[in-house]
Amino acid sequence: MKKHLVTLTPVLLFALLAACGPGEFKSDPSKHKFEDTEKYIARFEAPDRDGWQMPDRVIAALAIKKGSRIADIGAGSGYFTRRLAAAVGPGGSATGYDIVPGMVEYMKKDSQKLGLKNYFAETVSPDNPSLGRNRFDMIFICNTYHHIPGRAAYLGKIAPALRKGGRIVIVDYRKDSKFGPPAHYKLDDKTVIGEF
């Protein structure tokens, strides 16, 4: 894993722009289920999300090249996937991956409603997303990384899907955020970099 990632420049953009956000976490977030799809879609699409998530700042910070291919892991309702699809333009693509079939169905309908022919959605396994090899210029993981059990091993499974020079982007709750999971589940940059 480490040897493979060394060839990627830059390997990691640890974006801590997701300073806070609403959430209810009563147990280990890696075991958190999102079975009540409608409830979570309403939360992920809440009108106030733009205020704390700052999607325009996130997209600008990523400096996405037109024609790029992006995987959005843990995409939920496609909140970022649709924005990533717009950023890469018609020559690129953004695929939202989620473990909840209801979320994937929502994204498929969303892409049709928006007329974005480069916005796709697929269901994946929680422990092995099977993204293939050399497919993506970016793997984007927003507000999801802290949910992943065995994160270092998971990174080893997704890294081969990056093209040369590709990057993995983590946007997640800061340790000092008053929202999101309890503090002991939040990850600092040192921990995440160590897992890479």
JSON list of C-alpha atoms in Angstrom, two decimals:
[
{"chain": "A", "resi": 1, "resn": "MET", "atom": "CA", "xyz": [0.00, 0.00, 0.00]},
{"chain": "A", "resi": 2, "resn": "LYS", "atom": "CA", "xyz": [2.61, 2.54, 1.07]},
{"chain": "A", "resi": 3, "resn": "LYS", "atom": "CA", "xyz": [4.81, 1.78, -1.91]},
{"chain": "A", "resi": 4, "resn": "HIS", "atom": "CA", "xyz": [1.84, 2.21, -4.26]},
{"chain": "A", "resi": 5, "resn": "LEU", "atom": "CA", "xyz": [0.80, 5.50, -2.70]},
{"chain": "A", "resi": 6, "resn": "VAL", "atom": "CA", "xyz": [4.30, 6.96, -2.85]},
{"chain": "A", "resi": 7, "resn": "THR", "atom": "CA", "xyz": [3.94, 7.11, -6.64]},
{"chain": "A", "resi": 8, "resn": "LEU", "atom": "CA", "xyz": [0.86, 9.32, -6.36]},
{"chain": "A", "resi": 9, "resn": "THR", "atom": "CA", "xyz": [1.31, 13.09, -6.28]},
{"chain": "A", "resi": 10, "resn": "PRO", "atom": "CA", "xyz": [-0.33, 14.44, -4.28]},
{"chain": "A", "resi": 11, "resn": "VAL", "atom": "CA", "xyz": [-1.42, 11.35, -2.39]},
{"chain": "A", "resi": 12, "resn": "LEU", "atom": "CA", "xyz": [-3.70, 13.05, 0.09]},
{"chain": "A", "resi": 13, "resn": "LEU", "atom": "CA", "xyz": [-5.55, 16.29, 0.41]},
{"chain": "A", "resi": 14, "resn": "PHE", "atom": "CA", "xyz": [-6.87, 16.16, 3.95]},
{"chain": "A", "resi": 15, "resn": "ALA", "atom": "CA", "xyz": [-9.54, 18.81, 3.66]},
{"chain": "A", "resi": 16, "resn": "LEU", "atom": "CA", "xyz": [-10.93, 19.88, 6.98]},
{"chain": "A", "resi": 17, "resn": "LEU", "atom": "CA", "xyz": [-13.52, 22.23, 5.57]},
{"chain": "A", "resi": 18, "resn": "ALA", "atom": "CA", "xyz": [-16.35, 20.19, 7.07]},
{"chain": "A", "resi": 19, "resn": "ALA", "atom": "CA", "xyz": [-16.04, 22.03, 10.34]},
{"chain": "A", "resi": 20, "resn": "CYS", "atom": "CA", "xyz": [-19.36, 20.91, 11.68]},
{"chain": "A", "resi": 21, "resn": "GLY", "atom": "CA", "xyz": [-22.65, 19.37, 10.74]},
{"chain": "A", "resi": 22, "resn": "PRO", "atom": "CA", "xyz": [-25.74, 17.89, 12.25]},
{"chain": "A", "resi": 23, "resn": "GLY", "atom": "CA", "xyz": [-25.72, 14.25, 13.20]},
{"chain": "A", "resi": 24, "resn": "GLU", "atom": "CA", "xyz": [-26.82, 11.74, 15.76]},
{"chain": "A", "resi": 25, "resn": "PHE", "atom": "CA", "xyz": [-24.27, 9.17, 16.81]},
{"chain": "A", "resi": 26, "resn": "LYS", "atom": "CA", "xyz": [-25.17, 6.98, 19.75]},
{"chain": "A", "resi": 27, "resn": "SER", "atom": "CA", "xyz": [-22.76, 4.16, 18.97]},
{"chain": "A", "resi": 28, "resn": "ASP", "atom": "CA", "xyz": [-19.64, 3.31, 16.99]},
{"chain": "A", "resi": 29, "resn": "PRO", "atom": "CA", "xyz": [-19.99, 5.21, 13.69]},
{"chain": "A", "resi": 30, "resn": "SER", "atom": "CA", "xyz": [-18.42, 2.32, 11.75]},
{"chain": "A", "resi": 31, "resn": "LYS", "atom": "CA", "xyz": [-21.54, 0.32, 12.68]},
{"chain": "A", "resi": 32, "resn": "HIS", "atom": "CA", "xyz": [-23.98, 3.17, 11.96]},
{"chain": "A", "resi": 33, "resn": "LYS", "atom": "CA", "xyz": [-26.80, 2.09, 9.66]},
{"chain": "A", "resi": 34, "resn": "PHE", "atom": "CA", "xyz": [-28.60, 4.39, 7.26]},
{"chain": "A", "resi": 35, "resn": "GLU", "atom": "CA", "xyz": [-31.62, 2.15, 6.73]},
{"chain": "A", "resi": 36, "resn": "ASP", "atom": "CA", "xyz": [-34.23, 4.91, 7.05]},
{"chain": "A", "resi": 37, "resn": "THR", "atom": "CA", "xyz": [-33.33, 6.26, 3.64]},
{"chain": "A", "resi": 38, "resn": "GLU", "atom": "CA", "xyz": [-35.91, 9.04, 3.52]},
{"chain": "A", "resi": 39, "resn": "LYS", "atom": "CA", "xyz": [-34.82, 10.38, 6.92]},
{"chain": "A", "resi": 40, "resn": "TYR", "atom": "CA", "xyz": [-31.17, 10.50, 5.89]},
{"chain": "A", "resi": 41, "resn": "ILE", "atom": "CA", "xyz": [-31.85, 11.95, 2.45]},
{"chain": "A", "resi": 42, "resn": "ALA", "atom": "CA", "xyz": [-33.76, 14.77, 4.16]},
{"chain": "A", "resi": 43, "resn": "ARG", "atom": "CA", "xyz": [-30.78, 15.31, 6.49]},
{"chain": "A", "resi": 44, "resn": "PHE", "atom": "CA", "xyz": [-28.18, 15.16, 3.70]},
{"chain": "A", "resi": 45, "resn": "GLU", "atom": "CA", "xyz": [-30.22, 17.55, 1.54]},
{"chain": "A", "resi": 46, "resn": "ALA", "atom": "CA", "xyz": [-31.18, 19.93, 4.38]},
{"chain": "A", "resi": 47, "resn": "PRO", "atom": "CA", "xyz": [-31.21, 23.58, 3.27]},
{"chain": "A", "resi": 48, "resn": "ASP", "atom": "CA", "xyz": [-28.76, 24.58, 6.02]},
{"chain": "A", "resi": 49, "resn": "ARG", "atom": "CA", "xyz": [-26.10, 22.10, 4.86]},
{"chain": "A", "resi": 50, "resn": "ASP", "atom": "CA", "xyz": [-24.58, 24.53, 2.39]},
{"chain": "A", "resi": 51, "resn": "GLY", "atom": "CA", "xyz": [-23.84, 26.87, 5.31]},
{"chain": "A", "resi": 52, "resn": "TRP", "atom": "CA", "xyz": [-21.74, 24.43, 7.32]},
{"chain": "A", "resi": 53, "resn": "GLN", "atom": "CA", "xyz": [-20.50, 22.12, 4.54]},
{"chain": "A", "resi": 54, "resn": "MET", "atom": "CA", "xyz": [-19.38, 24.97, 2.26]},
{"chain": "A", "resi": 55, "resn": "PRO", "atom": "CA", "xyz": [-19.56, 22.88, -0.95]},
{"chain": "A", "resi": 56, "resn": "ASP", "atom": "CA", "xyz": [-18.45, 25.72, -3.23]},
{"chain": "A", "resi": 57, "resn": "ARG", "atom": "CA", "xyz": [-15.29, 26.18, -1.13]},
{"chain": "A", "resi": 58, "resn": "VAL", "atom": "CA", "xyz": [-14.64, 22.44, -1.14]},
{"chain": "A", "resi": 59, "resn": "ILE", "atom": "CA", "xyz": [-15.02, 22.18, -4.93]},
{"chain": "A", "resi": 60, "resn": "ALA", "atom": "CA", "xyz": [-12.83, 25.28, -5.46]},
{"chain": "A", "resi": 61, "resn": "ALA", "atom": "CA", "xyz": [-10.13, 23.90, -3.13]},
{"chain": "A", "resi": 62, "resn": "LEU", "atom": "CA", "xyz": [-9.99, 20.67, -5.11]},
{"chain": "A", "resi": 63, "resn": "ALA", "atom": "CA", "xyz": [-8.99, 22.48, -8.35]},
{"chain": "A", "resi": 64, "resn": "ILE", "atom": "CA", "xyz": [-10.70, 19.80, -10.42]},
{"chain": "A", "resi": 65, "resn": "LYS", "atom": "CA", "xyz": [-9.61, 19.51, -14.05]},
{"chain": "A", "resi": 66, "resn": "LYS", "atom": "CA", "xyz": [-12.24, 19.24, -16.75]},
{"chain": "A", "resi": 67, "resn": "GLY", "atom": "CA", "xyz": [-12.53, 15.69, -18.02]},
{"chain": "A", "resi": 68, "resn": "SER", "atom": "CA", "xyz": [-11.53, 14.12, -14.69]},
{"chain": "A", "resi": 69, "resn": "ARG", "atom": "CA", "xyz": [-13.09, 10.90, -13.47]},
{"chain": "A", "resi": 70, "resn": "ILE", "atom": "CA", "xyz": [-14.12, 10.97, -9.80]},
{"chain": "A", "resi": 71, "resn": "ALA", "atom": "CA", "xyz": [-15.42, 8.33, -7.38]},
{"chain": "A", "resi": 72, "resn": "ASP", "atom": "CA", "xyz": [-17.47, 9.66, -4.45]},
{"chain": "A", "resi": 73, "resn": "ILE", "atom": "CA", "xyz": [-17.45, 6.97, -1.74]},
{"chain": "A", "resi": 74, "resn": "GLY", "atom": "CA", "xyz": [-20.22, 7.15, 0.82]},
{"chain": "A", "resi": 75, "resn": "ALA", "atom": "CA", "xyz": [-22.05, 9.53, -1.49]},
{"chain": "A", "resi": 76, "resn": "GLY", "atom": "CA", "xyz": [-25.39, 9.27, 0.30]},
{"chain": "A", "resi": 77, "resn": "SER", "atom": "CA", "xyz": [-27.90, 11.41, -1.62]},
{"chain": "A", "resi": 78, "resn": "GLY", "atom": "CA", "xyz": [-25.30, 12.62, -4.12]},
{"chain": "A", "resi": 79, "resn": "TYR", "atom": "CA", "xyz": [-24.90, 16.02, -2.46]},
{"chain": "A", "resi": 80, "resn": "PHE", "atom": "CA", "xyz": [-21.29, 16.23, -3.68]},
{"chain": "A", "resi": 81, "resn": "THR", "atom": "CA", "xyz": [-21.54, 13.78, -6.58]},
{"chain": "A", "resi": 82, "resn": "ARG", "atom": "CA", "xyz": [-23.78, 16.14, -8.58]},
{"chain": "A", "resi": 83, "resn": "ARG", "atom": "CA", "xyz": [-21.39, 19.03, -7.87]},
{"chain": "A", "resi": 84, "resn": "LEU", "atom": "CA", "xyz": [-18.38, 16.93, -8.86]},
{"chain": "A", "resi": 85, "resn": "ALA", "atom": "CA", "xyz": [-20.14, 15.94, -12.11]},
{"chain": "A", "resi": 86, "resn": "ALA", "atom": "CA", "xyz": [-20.72, 19.61, -12.91]},
{"chain": "A", "resi": 87, "resn": "ALA", "atom": "CA", "xyz": [-17.09, 20.44, -12.07]},
{"chain": "A", "resi": 88, "resn": "VAL", "atom": "CA", "xyz": [-15.58, 17.79, -14.39]},
{"chain": "A", "resi": 89, "resn": "GLY", "atom": "CA", "xyz": [-17.85, 18.76, -17.27]},
{"chain": "A", "resi": 90, "resn": "PRO", "atom": "CA", "xyz": [-19.35, 16.52, -19.95]},
{"chain": "A", "resi": 91, "resn": "GLY", "atom": "CA", "xyz": [-15.97, 14.99, -20.80]},
{"chain": "A", "resi": 92, "resn": "GLY", "atom": "CA", "xyz": [-15.53, 13.65, -17.25]},
{"chain": "A", "resi": 93, "resn": "SER", "atom": "CA", "xyz": [-17.60, 11.63, -14.84]},
{"chain": "A", "resi": 94, "resn": "ALA", "atom": "CA", "xyz": [-18.56, 11.42, -11.18]},
{"chain": "A", "resi": 95, "resn": "THR", "atom": "CA", "xyz": [-19.83, 8.17, -9.71]},
{"chain": "A", "resi": 96, "resn": "GLY", "atom": "CA", "xyz": [-21.51, 8.12, -6.32]},
{"chain": "A", "resi": 97, "resn": "TYR", "atom": "CA", "xyz": [-20.90, 4.87, -4.43]},
{"chain": "A", "resi": 98, "resn": "ASP", "atom": "CA", "xyz": [-22.97, 3.93, -1.41]},
{"chain": "A", "resi": 99, "resn": "ILE", "atom": "CA", "xyz": [-23.76, 0.79, 0.57]},
{"chain": "A", "resi": 100, "resn": "VAL", "atom": "CA", "xyz": [-27.47, 1.69, 0.85]},
{"chain": "A", "resi": 101, "resn": "PRO", "atom": "CA", "xyz": [-29.49, 0.75, -2.26]},
{"chain": "A", "resi": 102, "resn": "GLY", "atom": "CA", "xyz": [-32.08, 3.46, -1.52]},
{"chain": "A", "resi": 103, "resn": "MET", "atom": "CA", "xyz": [-29.37, 6.12, -1.68]},
{"chain": "A", "resi": 104, "resn": "VAL", "atom": "CA", "xyz": [-28.16, 4.78, -5.02]},
{"chain": "A", "resi": 105, "resn": "GLU", "atom": "CA", "xyz": [-31.70, 4.84, -6.41]},
{"chain": "A", "resi": 106, "resn": "TYR", "atom": "CA", "xyz": [-32.09, 8.42, -5.20]},
{"chain": "A", "resi": 107, "resn": "MET", "atom": "CA", "xyz": [-28.86, 9.44, -6.97]},
{"chain": "A", "resi": 108, "resn": "LYS", "atom": "CA", "xyz": [-29.93, 7.76, -10.20]},
{"chain": "A", "resi": 109, "resn": "LYS", "atom": "CA", "xyz": [-33.21, 9.71, -10.17]},
{"chain": "A", "resi": 110, "resn": "ASP", "atom": "CA", "xyz": [-31.32, 12.87, -9.21]},
{"chain": "A", "resi": 111, "resn": "SER", "atom": "CA", "xyz": [-28.96, 12.56, -12.17]},
{"chain": "A", "resi": 112, "resn": "GLN", "atom": "CA", "xyz": [-31.92, 12.10, -14.54]},
{"chain": "A", "resi": 113, "resn": "LYS", "atom": "CA", "xyz": [-33.78, 15.05, -13.01]},
{"chain": "A", "resi": 114, "resn": "LEU", "atom": "CA", "xyz": [-30.71, 17.27, -13.37]},
{"chain": "A", "resi": 115, "resn": "GLY", "atom": "CA", "xyz": [-29.92, 16.00, -16.87]},
{"chain": "A", "resi": 116, "resn": "LEU", "atom": "CA", "xyz": [-26.31, 15.22, -15.89]},
{"chain": "A", "resi": 117, "resn": "LYS", "atom": "CA", "xyz": [-25.27, 12.39, -18.20]},
{"chain": "A", "resi": 118, "resn": "ASN", "atom": "CA", "xyz": [-21.89, 12.12, -16.43]},
{"chain": "A", "resi": 119, "resn": "TYR", "atom": "CA", "xyz": [-23.36, 11.54, -12.94]},
{"chain": "A", "resi": 120, "resn": "PHE", "atom": "CA", "xyz": [-23.63, 7.85, -12.05]},
{"chain": "A", "resi": 121, "resn": "ALA", "atom": "CA", "xyz": [-24.43, 5.82, -8.96]},
{"chain": "A", "resi": 122, "resn": "GLU", "atom": "CA", "xyz": [-23.56, 2.29, -7.84]},
{"chain": "A", "resi": 123, "resn": "THR", "atom": "CA", "xyz": [-24.09, 0.16, -4.76]},
{"chain": "A", "resi": 124, "resn": "VAL", "atom": "CA", "xyz": [-20.89, -1.16, -3.16]},
{"chain": "A", "resi": 125, "resn": "SER", "atom": "CA", "xyz": [-19.90, -3.53, -0.39]},
{"chain": "A", "resi": 126, "resn": "PRO", "atom": "CA", "xyz": [-18.99, -1.83, 2.91]},
{"chain": "A", "resi": 127, "resn": "ASP", "atom": "CA", "xyz": [-15.61, -3.55, 3.17]},
{"chain": "A", "resi": 128, "resn": "ASN", "atom": "CA", "xyz": [-14.62, -3.93, -0.47]},
{"chain": "A", "resi": 129, "resn": "PRO", "atom": "CA", "xyz": [-15.83, -1.31, -2.94]},
{"chain": "A", "resi": 130, "resn": "SER", "atom": "CA", "xyz": [-14.22, -3.08, -5.95]},
{"chain": "A", "resi": 131, "resn": "LEU", "atom": "CA", "xyz": [-13.50, 0.09, -7.91]},
{"chain": "A", "resi": 132, "resn": "GLY", "atom": "CA", "xyz": [-11.22, -1.60, -10.42]},
{"chain": "A", "resi": 133, "resn": "ARG", "atom": "CA", "xyz": [-7.77, -0.37, -11.48]},
{"chain": "A", "resi": 134, "resn": "ASN", "atom": "CA", "xyz": [-6.56, 2.93, -12.94]},
{"chain": "A", "resi": 135, "resn": "ARG", "atom": "CA", "xyz": [-10.09, 4.31, -13.32]},
{"chain": "A", "resi": 136, "resn": "PHE", "atom": "CA", "xyz": [-10.18, 7.53, -11.30]},
{"chain": "A", "resi": 137, "resn": "ASP", "atom": "CA", "xyz": [-8.29, 10.78, -11.02]},
{"chain": "A", "resi": 138, "resn": "MET", "atom": "CA", "xyz": [-9.81, 11.35, -7.59]},
{"chain": "A", "resi": 139, "resn": "ILE", "atom": "CA", "xyz": [-11.48, 9.30, -4.89]},
{"chain": "A", "resi": 140, "resn": "PHE", "atom": "CA", "xyz": [-13.54, 11.64, -2.73]},
{"chain": "A", "resi": 141, "resn": "ILE", "atom": "CA", "xyz": [-14.76, 10.64, 0.75]},
{"chain": "A", "resi": 142, "resn": "CYS", "atom": "CA", "xyz": [-16.88, 13.20, 2.61]},
{"chain": "A", "resi": 143, "resn": "ASN", "atom": "CA", "xyz": [-18.24, 12.76, 6.16]},
{"chain": "A", "resi": 144, "resn": "THR", "atom": "CA", "xyz": [-17.78, 9.00, 5.70]},
{"chain": "A", "resi": 145, "resn": "TYR", "atom": "CA", "xyz": [-14.17, 8.17, 6.56]},
{"chain": "A", "resi": 146, "resn": "HIS", "atom": "CA", "xyz": [-14.87, 7.87, 10.30]},
{"chain": "A", "resi": 147, "resn": "HIS", "atom": "CA", "xyz": [-17.56, 5.23, 9.49]},
{"chain": "A", "resi": 148, "resn": "ILE", "atom": "CA", "xyz": [-15.13, 2.89, 7.75]},
{"chain": "A", "resi": 149, "resn": "PRO", "atom": "CA", "xyz": [-13.90, -0.06, 9.82]},
{"chain": "A", "resi": 150, "resn": "GLY", "atom": "CA", "xyz": [-10.33, -1.17, 9.08]},
{"chain": "A", "resi": 151, "resn": "ARG", "atom": "CA", "xyz": [-9.54, 2.10, 7.32]},
{"chain": "A", "resi": 152, "resn": "ALA", "atom": "CA", "xyz": [-5.91, 1.36, 6.47]},
{"chain": "A", "resi": 153, "resn": "ALA", "atom": "CA", "xyz": [-6.87, -1.92, 4.79]},
{"chain": "A", "resi": 154, "resn": "TYR", "atom": "CA", "xyz": [-9.74, -0.15, 3.02]},
{"chain": "A", "resi": 155, "resn": "LEU", "atom": "CA", "xyz": [-7.33, 2.46, 1.63]},
{"chain": "A", "resi": 156, "resn": "GLY", "atom": "CA", "xyz": [-5.24, -0.41, 0.28]},
{"chain": "A", "resi": 157, "resn": "LYS", "atom": "CA", "xyz": [-8.30, -1.70, -1.58]},
{"chain": "A", "resi": 158, "resn": "ILE", "atom": "CA", "xyz": [-9.24, 1.62, -3.18]},
{"chain": "A", "resi": 159, "resn": "ALA", "atom": "CA", "xyz": [-5.75, 2.97, -4.01]},
{"chain": "A", "resi": 160, "resn": "PRO", "atom": "CA", "xyz": [-5.30, 0.76, -7.12]},
{"chain": "A", "resi": 161, "resn": "ALA", "atom": "CA", "xyz": [-8.35, 2.46, -8.66]},
{"chain": "A", "resi": 162, "resn": "LEU", "atom": "CA", "xyz": [-6.40, 5.72, -8.92]},
{"chain": "A", "resi": 163, "resn": "ARG", "atom": "CA", "xyz": [-4.73, 6.72, -12.13]},
{"chain": "A", "resi": 164, "resn": "LYS", "atom": "CA", "xyz": [-1.12, 7.90, -11.99]},
{"chain": "A", "resi": 165, "resn": "GLY", "atom": "CA", "xyz": [-1.03, 11.22, -10.18]},
{"chain": "A", "resi": 166, "resn": "GLY", "atom": "CA", "xyz": [-4.49, 10.59, -8.71]},
{"chain": "A", "resi": 167, "resn": "ARG", "atom": "CA", "xyz": [-5.50, 11.58, -5.20]},
{"chain": "A", "resi": 168, "resn": "ILE", "atom": "CA", "xyz": [-7.72, 10.52, -2.36]},
{"chain": "A", "resi": 169, "resn": "VAL", "atom": "CA", "xyz": [-9.56, 13.38, -0.70]},
{"chain": "A", "resi": 170, "resn": "ILE", "atom": "CA", "xyz": [-10.92, 13.12, 2.83]},
{"chain": "A", "resi": 171, "resn": "VAL", "atom": "CA", "xyz": [-13.38, 15.75, 4.07]},
{"chain": "A", "resi": 172, "resn": "ASP", "atom": "CA", "xyz": [-14.58, 14.95, 7.57]},
{"chain": "A", "resi": 173, "resn": "TYR", "atom": "CA", "xyz": [-15.46, 16.44, 10.95]},
{"chain": "A", "resi": 174, "resn": "ARG", "atom": "CA", "xyz": [-12.67, 18.16, 12.86]},
{"chain": "A", "resi": 175, "resn": "LYS", "atom": "CA", "xyz": [-11.81, 16.92, 16.34]},
{"chain": "A", "resi": 176, "resn": "ASP", "atom": "CA", "xyz": [-13.14, 20.15, 17.86]},
{"chain": "A", "resi": 177, "resn": "SER", "atom": "CA", "xyz": [-16.41, 20.27, 15.90]},
{"chain": "A", "resi": 178, "resn": "LYS", "atom": "CA", "xyz": [-19.49, 20.49, 18.11]},
{"chain": "A", "resi": 179, "resn": "PHE", "atom": "CA", "xyz": [-21.49, 18.41, 15.61]},
{"chain": "A", "resi": 180, "resn": "GLY", "atom": "CA", "xyz": [-21.06, 14.99, 14.08]},
{"chain": "A", "resi": 181, "resn": "PRO", "atom": "CA", "xyz": [-19.99, 11.89, 15.96]},
{"chain": "A", "resi": 182, "resn": "PRO", "atom": "CA", "xyz": [-18.73, 12.03, 19.56]},
{"chain": "A", "resi": 183, "resn": "ALA", "atom": "CA", "xyz": [-15.19, 13.40, 19.88]},
{"chain": "A", "resi": 184, "resn": "HIS", "atom": "CA", "xyz": [-13.62, 9.98, 20.47]},
{"chain": "A", "resi": 185, "resn": "TYR", "atom": "CA", "xyz": [-14.83, 8.88, 16.99]},
{"chain": "A", "resi": 186, "resn": "LYS", "atom": "CA", "xyz": [-13.53, 11.97, 15.20]},
{"chain": "A", "resi": 187, "resn": "LEU", "atom": "CA", "xyz": [-10.14, 11.65, 13.55]},
{"chain": "A", "resi": 188, "resn": "ASP", "atom": "CA", "xyz": [-7.34, 14.17, 13.57]},
{"chain": "A", "resi": 189, "resn": "ASP", "atom": "CA", "xyz": [-5.11, 14.71, 10.56]},
{"chain": "A", "resi": 190, "resn": "LYS", "atom": "CA", "xyz": [-2.19, 12.86, 12.19]},
{"chain": "A", "resi": 191, "resn": "THR", "atom": "CA", "xyz": [-4.31, 9.71, 12.54]},
{"chain": "A", "resi": 192, "resn": "VAL", "atom": "CA", "xyz": [-5.56, 9.87, 8.97]},
{"chain": "A", "resi": 193, "resn": "ILE", "atom": "CA", "xyz": [-2.11, 10.51, 7.53]},
{"chain": "A", "resi": 194, "resn": "GLY", "atom": "CA", "xyz": [-0.79, 7.63, 9.63]},
{"chain": "A", "resi": 195, "resn": "GLU", "atom": "CA", "xyz": [-3.44, 5.35, 8.14]},
{"chain": "A", "resi": 196, "resn": "PHE", "atom": "CA", "xyz": [-2.34, 6.37, 4.67]}
]
